[in-house]
């Protein structure tokens, strides 16, 4: 999930894109991104962070956070695109939307992740607990998984490439 504000991609989204791309590589698949609302930034440049496609629901109503509406749109997109893992930044938007999305998708949820999952024996995500004083390893056994990544916990890596930007035909229900 690419978070945006006032038509510009938020810095935390680059970390999420990098994390998602590395996770997709680990799982032997490709990473795709989702943007809600109108964005003036060139979304094809998000390919530098490892995503192959950027799906956009370009609607003015999505320019301001409505957690229930975001959860509905993202759930529809994830289901339609066959996504098995949805990654957010653990910021205001991620905290508001991730849990609602997990309920809609009947997905396992880990908030505050700090590293890529260990997939050698399941899908175990390391997260920060007790205000960062300790760590927990959480196994997600559901088919669909939702992860929110702690800001500044994963190195942003950019390279070459452009992503294909595709409009996503989901109409927000208000």
Coordinates of N, CA and C in Angstrom, one line a residue:
X1 N 0.8 -1.2 0.0 CA 0.0 0.0 0.0 C 0.9 1.2 0.0
X2 N 0.7 2.1 -1.0 CA 1.4 3.3 -1.1 C 0.6 4.5 -0.5
X3 N 1.1 5.0 0.6 CA 0.4 6.1 1.3 C 0.8 7.4 0.7
X4 N -0.2 8.3 0.5 CA 0.0 9.6 -0.1 C -0.7 10.7 0.7
X5 N -0.1 11.9 0.6 CA -0.8 13.0 1.2 C -0.6 14.2 0.3
X6 N -1.7 14.9 0.0 CA -1.7 16.1 -0.8 C -1.1 15.8 -2.2
X7 N -1.4 14.7 -2.7 CA -0.9 14.3 -4.0 C 0.5 13.8 -4.2
X8 N 1.2 13.6 -3.0 CA 2.6 13.2 -3.1 C 2.7 11.9 -2.3
X9 N 3.6 11.0 -2.8 CA 3.9 9.7 -2.1 C 4.6 10.1 -0.8
X10 N 4.2 9.5 0.3 CA 4.9 9.7 1.6 C 6.2 8.9 1.6
X11 N 7.2 9.4 2.3 CA 8.5 8.8 2.4 C 8.4 7.4 2.9
X12 N 7.5 7.2 3.9 CA 7.4 5.8 4.5 C 7.0 4.8 3.5
X13 N 6.4 5.2 2.4 CA 5.9 4.3 1.3 C 7.1 3.6 0.6
X14 N 8.2 4.4 0.5 CA 9.4 3.8 -0.2 C 10.0 2.6 0.6
X15 N 9.9 2.7 1.9 CA 10.4 1.6 2.7 C 9.4 0.4 2.6
X16 N 8.1 0.7 2.5 CA 7.1 -0.4 2.4 C 7.3 -1.1 1.0
X17 N 7.6 -0.3 0.0 CA 7.8 -0.8 -1.4 C 9.0 -1.7 -1.4
X18 N 10.1 -1.3 -0.8 CA 11.3 -2.1 -0.8 C 11.1 -3.4 0.0
X19 N 10.4 -3.3 1.1 CA 10.1 -4.4 1.9 C 9.2 -5.4 1.1
X20 N 8.2 -4.9 0.5 CA 7.3 -5.7 -0.3 C 8.0 -6.4 -1.4
X21 N 8.9 -5.7 -2.1 CA 9.6 -6.3 -3.2 C 10.6 -7.4 -2.7
X22 N 11.2 -7.2 -1.6 CA 12.1 -8.2 -1.0 C 11.3 -9.4 -0.6
X23 N 10.2 -9.2 0.0 CA 9.3 -10.3 0.4 C 8.8 -11.1 -0.8
X24 N 8.4 -10.4 -1.8 CA 7.9 -11.0 -3.0 C 9.0 -11.9 -3.6
X25 N 10.3 -11.4 -3.6 CA 11.4 -12.1 -4.1 C 11.6 -13.4 -3.3
X26 N 11.5 -13.2 -2.0 CA 11.7 -14.3 -1.1 C 10.6 -15.4 -1.3
X27 N 9.4 -15.0 -1.7 CA 8.3 -15.9 -1.9 C 8.2 -16.4 -3.3
X28 N 9.1 -15.9 -4.2 CA 9.1 -16.3 -5.6 C 8.0 -15.7 -6.4
X29 N 7.6 -14.5 -6.1 CA 6.5 -13.9 -6.9 C 6.9 -12.4 -7.2
X30 N 6.0 -11.6 -7.6 CA 6.3 -10.2 -7.9 C 5.5 -9.3 -7.0
X31 N 6.1 -8.1 -6.8 CA 5.4 -7.1 -5.9 C 4.7 -6.1 -6.8
X32 N 3.4 -5.8 -6.3 CA 2.6 -4.8 -7.0 C 2.2 -3.8 -5.9
X33 N 1.9 -2.6 -6.3 CA 1.5 -1.5 -5.4 C 0.1 -1.0 -5.6
X34 N -0.5 -0.4 -4.6 CA -1.8 0.1 -4.7 C -1.8 1.6 -4.2
X35 N -2.3 2.5 -5.0 CA -2.4 3.9 -4.6 C -3.9 4.3 -4.6
X36 N -4.3 5.0 -3.5 CA -5.7 5.5 -3.5 C -5.7 7.0 -3.6
X37 N -6.5 7.5 -4.4 CA -6.6 9.0 -4.6 C -5.8 9.5 -5.8
X38 N -5.9 10.8 -6.0 CA -5.2 11.5 -7.0 C -3.8 11.8 -6.6
X39 N -2.8 11.5 -7.4 CA -1.4 11.7 -7.1 C -0.7 12.5 -8.2
X40 N 0.0 13.5 -7.9 CA 0.7 14.3 -8.9 C 2.1 13.7 -9.2
X41 N 2.6 12.9 -8.3 CA 3.9 12.3 -8.5 C 3.8 11.3 -9.7
X42 N 5.0 11.1 -10.4 CA 5.0 10.1 -11.4 C 5.1 8.7 -10.8
X43 N 4.0 8.0 -10.8 CA 3.9 6.7 -10.2 C 4.8 5.6 -10.8
X44 N 5.1 5.8 -12.1 CA 5.9 4.7 -12.7 C 7.3 4.7 -12.1
X45 N 7.8 5.8 -11.5 CA 9.1 5.7 -10.8 C 9.1 4.9 -9.6
X46 N 8.0 4.4 -9.1 CA 8.0 3.5 -8.0 C 8.6 2.2 -8.3
X47 N 8.7 1.9 -9.6 CA 9.4 0.7 -10.1 C 10.9 0.6 -9.6
X48 N 11.5 1.8 -9.3 CA 12.8 1.8 -8.7 C 12.9 1.1 -7.4
X49 N 11.8 0.9 -6.7 CA 11.8 0.2 -5.4 C 11.4 -1.2 -5.5
X50 N 11.3 -1.7 -6.7 CA 11.1 -3.2 -6.9 C 9.7 -3.6 -7.3
X51 N 8.7 -2.7 -7.4 CA 7.4 -3.2 -7.8 C 7.3 -3.2 -9.3
X52 N 6.5 -4.1 -9.9 CA 6.3 -4.2 -11.3 C 5.1 -3.4 -11.8
X53 N 4.1 -3.3 -11.0 CA 2.9 -2.6 -11.4 C 2.4 -1.8 -10.2
X54 N 1.8 -0.6 -10.6 CA 1.2 0.3 -9.6 C -0.3 0.4 -10.0
X55 N -1.2 -0.1 -9.2 CA -2.6 0.0 -9.4 C -3.1 1.2 -8.7
X56 N -3.9 2.0 -9.4 CA -4.4 3.3 -8.8 C -5.9 3.4 -8.9
X57 N -6.5 3.7 -7.8 CA -8.0 4.0 -7.7 C -8.0 5.5 -7.6
X58 N -8.1 6.2 -8.8 CA -8.0 7.6 -8.9 C -9.3 8.3 -8.7
X59 N -9.6 8.6 -7.4 CA -10.9 9.2 -7.1 C -10.7 10.3 -6.0
X60 N -11.2 11.5 -6.2 CA -11.0 12.5 -5.2 C -11.4 12.2 -3.8
X61 N -12.5 11.4 -3.7 CA -13.0 11.0 -2.3 C -11.9 10.3 -1.5
X62 N -10.9 9.7 -2.2 CA -9.9 8.9 -1.5 C -8.7 9.8 -1.2
X63 N -8.7 11.1 -1.4 CA -7.6 11.9 -1.1 C -7.4 12.1 0.4
X64 N -8.5 11.9 1.2 CA -8.5 12.1 2.6 C -8.8 10.7 3.2
X65 N -8.1 10.4 4.3 CA -8.2 9.1 5.0 C -9.6 8.9 5.5
X66 N -10.3 7.8 5.1 CA -11.5 7.3 5.7 C -11.2 5.8 5.8
X67 N -10.8 5.4 7.0 CA -10.3 4.1 7.3 C -11.3 3.0 6.8
X68 N -12.6 3.1 7.0 CA -13.5 2.1 6.6 C -13.5 2.0 5.1
X69 N -13.5 3.1 4.4 CA -13.6 3.2 2.9 C -12.3 2.6 2.4
X70 N -11.1 3.0 3.0 CA -9.8 2.5 2.5 C -9.8 0.9 2.7
X71 N -10.3 0.4 3.8 CA -10.3 -1.0 4.1 C -11.1 -1.7 3.0
X72 N -12.3 -1.1 2.7 CA -13.2 -1.7 1.7 C -12.5 -1.8 0.3
X73 N -11.9 -0.7 -0.1 CA -11.3 -0.6 -1.4 C -10.0 -1.5 -1.5
X74 N -9.2 -1.5 -0.4 CA -8.0 -2.3 -0.5 C -8.4 -3.8 -0.4
X75 N -9.4 -4.2 0.3 CA -9.9 -5.6 0.4 C -10.4 -6.0 -1.0
X76 N -11.2 -5.1 -1.7 CA -11.6 -5.4 -3.0 C -10.5 -5.6 -4.0
X77 N -9.5 -4.7 -3.9 CA -8.3 -4.8 -4.8 C -7.5 -6.0 -4.5
X78 N -7.2 -6.3 -3.2 CA -6.4 -7.5 -2.9 C -7.1 -8.8 -3.3
X79 N -8.4 -8.9 -3.2 CA -9.1 -10.0 -3.6 C -9.1 -10.2 -5.1
X80 N -9.4 -9.0 -5.8 CA -9.4 -9.0 -7.3 C -8.0 -9.3 -7.9
X81 N -7.0 -8.9 -7.2 CA -5.6 -9.1 -7.8 C -5.0 -10.4 -7.3
X82 N -5.6 -11.1 -6.3 CA -5.1 -12.3 -5.8 C -3.9 -12.1 -4.9
X83 N -3.9 -11.0 -4.2 CA -2.8 -10.7 -3.2 C -2.8 -11.6 -2.0
X84 N -1.7 -12.1 -1.6 CA -1.6 -13.0 -0.4 C -1.0 -12.3 0.8
X85 N -0.3 -11.2 0.5 CA 0.3 -10.4 1.6 C 0.1 -8.9 1.2
X86 N -0.4 -8.1 2.2 CA -0.6 -6.7 2.1 C 0.3 -6.0 3.1
X87 N 1.1 -5.1 2.7 CA 2.1 -4.4 3.6 C 1.7 -2.9 3.7
X88 N 1.7 -2.4 4.9 CA 1.5 -1.0 5.2 C 2.7 -0.5 6.0
X89 N 2.8 0.8 6.0 CA 3.7 1.4 7.0 C 2.9 1.5 8.3
X90 N 3.6 1.3 9.4 CA 2.9 1.4 10.7 C 2.8 2.8 11.2
X91 N 2.2 3.6 10.3 CA 2.0 5.1 10.6 C 0.5 5.3 10.9
X92 N 0.0 6.5 10.9 CA -1.4 6.8 11.2 C -2.3 6.0 10.2
X93 N -2.0 6.0 9.0 CA -2.9 5.3 8.0 C -2.9 3.8 8.2
X94 N -1.7 3.2 8.4 CA -1.5 1.8 8.6 C -2.2 1.3 9.9
X95 N -2.1 2.1 10.9 CA -2.7 1.8 12.2 C -4.2 1.8 12.1
X96 N -4.7 2.7 11.3 CA -6.2 2.9 11.2 C -6.8 1.8 10.2
X97 N -6.1 1.4 9.2 CA -6.6 0.5 8.2 C -6.3 -0.9 8.3
X98 N -5.1 -1.3 8.7 CA -4.6 -2.7 8.7 C -5.5 -3.6 9.4
X99 N -5.9 -3.3 10.6 CA -6.8 -4.2 11.4 C -8.1 -4.4 10.7
X100 N -8.7 -3.3 10.2 CA -10.0 -3.5 9.5 C -9.9 -4.3 8.2
X101 N -8.8 -4.1 7.5 CA -8.5 -4.9 6.3 C -8.3 -6.4 6.7
X102 N -7.6 -6.7 7.7 CA -7.4 -8.1 8.2 C -8.7 -8.8 8.5
X103 N -9.6 -8.0 9.1 CA -10.9 -8.6 9.4 C -11.7 -8.9 8.1
X104 N -11.7 -7.9 7.1 CA -12.4 -8.1 5.9 C -11.8 -9.3 5.1
X105 N -10.5 -9.5 5.1 CA -9.9 -10.5 4.3 C -9.7 -11.9 5.1
X106 N -10.1 -11.9 6.4 CA -9.9 -13.0 7.2 C -8.4 -13.4 7.2
X107 N -7.6 -12.4 7.4 CA -6.2 -12.5 7.3 C -5.5 -12.4 8.7
X108 N -4.4 -13.0 8.8 CA -3.5 -12.8 10.0 C -2.9 -11.4 9.9
X109 N -2.7 -10.8 11.1 CA -2.1 -9.5 11.1 C -1.0 -9.4 12.1
X110 N 0.1 -8.8 11.6 CA 1.2 -8.4 12.5 C 1.5 -6.9 12.3
X111 N 1.4 -6.2 13.5 CA 1.7 -4.8 13.4 C 3.1 -4.5 14.0
X112 N 3.8 -3.5 13.5 CA 5.1 -3.2 14.0 C 6.2 -4.1 13.6
X113 N 6.1 -4.7 12.4 CA 7.2 -5.6 12.0 C 8.5 -4.8 11.8
X114 N 9.6 -5.5 12.0 CA 10.9 -4.9 11.9 C 11.8 -5.6 10.9
X115 N 11.4 -6.7 10.4 CA 12.3 -7.5 9.5 C 11.4 -8.4 8.6
X116 N 12.1 -8.8 7.5 CA 11.4 -9.8 6.6 C 11.0 -11.0 7.4
X117 N 9.9 -11.7 7.0 CA 9.5 -12.9 7.7 C 10.5 -14.0 7.4
X118 N 10.6 -14.9 8.4 CA 11.3 -16.2 8.2 C 10.4 -17.2 7.6
X119 N 10.6 -17.6 6.4 CA 9.7 -18.5 5.8 C 10.2 -19.9 5.7
X120 N 11.3 -20.2 6.4 CA 11.9 -21.6 6.4 C 10.9 -22.6 7.1
X121 N 10.1 -22.1 8.1 CA 9.2 -23.1 8.7 C 7.9 -22.3 9.1
X122 N 7.2 -22.0 8.0 CA 6.0 -21.2 8.2 C 6.2 -19.8 7.7
X123 N 5.5 -18.8 8.4 CA 5.6 -17.4 8.0 C 5.8 -16.6 9.3
X124 N 7.0 -16.5 9.8 CA 7.2 -15.9 11.1 C 7.8 -14.5 11.0
X125 N 7.0 -13.6 11.6 CA 7.4 -12.1 11.4 C 7.9 -11.6 12.8
X126 N 9.1 -11.0 12.7 CA 9.7 -10.4 13.9 C 9.1 -9.0 14.1
X127 N 8.6 -8.7 15.3 CA 8.0 -7.4 15.6 C 8.6 -6.8 16.9
X128 N 8.4 -5.5 17.0 CA 8.8 -4.8 18.2 C 7.7 -4.9 19.2
X129 N 8.0 -5.1 20.5 CA 7.0 -5.1 21.6 C 7.5 -4.3 22.8
X130 N 6.7 -4.0 23.7 CA 7.0 -3.3 24.9 C 7.8 -2.0 24.6
X131 N 7.2 -1.2 23.7 CA 7.9 0.1 23.3 C 9.3 -0.1 22.8
X132 N 9.5 -1.1 22.1 CA 10.8 -1.4 21.5 C 11.8 -2.0 22.4
X133 N 11.4 -2.4 23.6 CA 12.4 -2.9 24.5 C 12.6 -4.4 24.3
X134 N 11.7 -5.1 23.6 CA 11.8 -6.5 23.3 C 11.3 -6.8 21.9
X135 N 11.4 -8.1 21.5 CA 10.9 -8.5 20.2 C 10.1 -9.8 20.4
X136 N 9.2 -9.9 19.5 CA 8.4 -11.1 19.4 C 8.4 -11.7 18.0
X137 N 8.4 -13.0 17.9 CA 8.3 -13.7 16.6 C 6.9 -14.3 16.5
X138 N 6.1 -13.8 15.5 CA 4.7 -14.1 15.4 C 4.5 -15.0 14.1
X139 N 4.0 -16.1 14.2 CA 3.7 -17.0 13.1 C 2.3 -16.7 12.5
X140 N 2.2 -16.4 11.2 CA 0.9 -16.1 10.6 C 0.6 -17.4 9.8
X141 N -0.5 -18.0 10.1 CA -0.8 -19.3 9.4 C -2.0 -19.1 8.4
X142 N -2.6 -17.9 8.3 CA -3.7 -17.7 7.4 C -3.2 -17.6 6.0
X143 N -4.1 -17.8 5.0 CA -3.7 -17.8 3.6 C -3.3 -16.4 3.2
X144 N -4.0 -15.4 3.7 CA -3.7 -14.0 3.4 C -3.1 -13.4 4.7
X145 N -2.1 -12.5 4.5 CA -1.4 -11.9 5.6 C -1.4 -10.4 5.4
X146 N -1.5 -9.7 6.6 CA -1.4 -8.2 6.6 C -0.3 -7.9 7.6
X147 N 0.6 -7.0 7.1 CA 1.8 -6.6 7.9 C 1.9 -5.1 7.9
X148 N 2.1 -4.5 9.0 CA 2.5 -3.1 9.1 C 3.9 -3.0 9.6
X149 N 4.7 -2.3 8.8 CA 6.1 -2.2 9.0 C 6.5 -1.0 9.8
X150 N 7.2 -1.1 10.9 CA 7.6 0.0 11.7 C 8.5 1.0 10.9
X151 N 8.2 2.2 10.9 CA 9.0 3.2 10.2 C 10.4 3.1 10.6
X152 N 11.3 3.3 9.6 CA 12.8 3.4 9.8 C 13.3 2.0 10.3
X153 N 12.7 0.9 10.0 CA 13.2 -0.4 10.4 C 13.7 -1.2 9.3
X154 N 13.5 -0.7 8.1 CA 13.9 -1.5 6.9 C 14.6 -0.5 5.9
X155 N 15.8 -0.9 5.4 CA 16.6 -0.1 4.5 C 15.9 0.1 3.2
X156 N 15.7 1.4 2.8 CA 15.1 1.7 1.5 C 16.2 1.4 0.4
X157 N 15.9 0.6 -0.6 CA 16.8 0.3 -1.7 C 16.1 0.7 -3.0
X158 N 16.8 1.5 -3.7 CA 16.3 1.9 -5.1 C 17.3 1.5 -6.1
X159 N 16.7 1.2 -7.3 CA 17.6 0.8 -8.4 C 17.0 1.4 -9.7
X160 N 17.1 0.6 -10.7 CA 16.6 1.0 -12.0 C 15.2 0.5 -12.2
X161 N 14.5 1.0 -13.1 CA 13.2 0.4 -13.5 C 12.0 1.3 -13.4
X162 N 11.0 1.0 -14.1 CA 9.7 1.7 -14.1 C 8.7 0.7 -13.9
X163 N 7.6 1.1 -13.2 CA 6.5 0.2 -13.0 C 5.4 0.6 -14.0
X164 N 4.6 -0.3 -14.4 CA 3.4 -0.1 -15.2 C 2.3 0.5 -14.3
X165 N 1.8 1.6 -14.7 CA 0.7 2.2 -13.9 C -0.6 1.9 -14.5
X166 N -1.5 1.2 -13.7 CA -2.8 0.8 -14.2 C -3.9 1.3 -13.4
X167 N -5.0 1.8 -14.0 CA -6.1 2.2 -13.3 C -6.9 1.0 -12.8
X168 N -7.4 1.1 -11.6 CA -8.1 0.0 -11.0 C -9.6 0.4 -10.9
X169 N -10.4 -0.4 -11.6 CA -11.8 0.0 -11.7 C -12.6 -0.4 -10.5
X170 N -12.3 0.2 -9.3 CA -13.1 -0.1 -8.1 C -13.7 1.3 -7.8
X171 N -15.0 1.3 -7.6 CA -15.8 2.5 -7.3 C -16.0 2.5 -5.8
X172 N -15.5 3.6 -5.1 CA -15.8 3.7 -3.7 C -17.3 3.8 -3.4
X173 N -17.7 3.0 -2.4 CA -19.1 3.2 -2.0 C -19.2 4.0 -0.8
X174 N -19.9 5.1 -0.9 CA -19.9 6.1 0.3 C -21.2 6.0 1.0

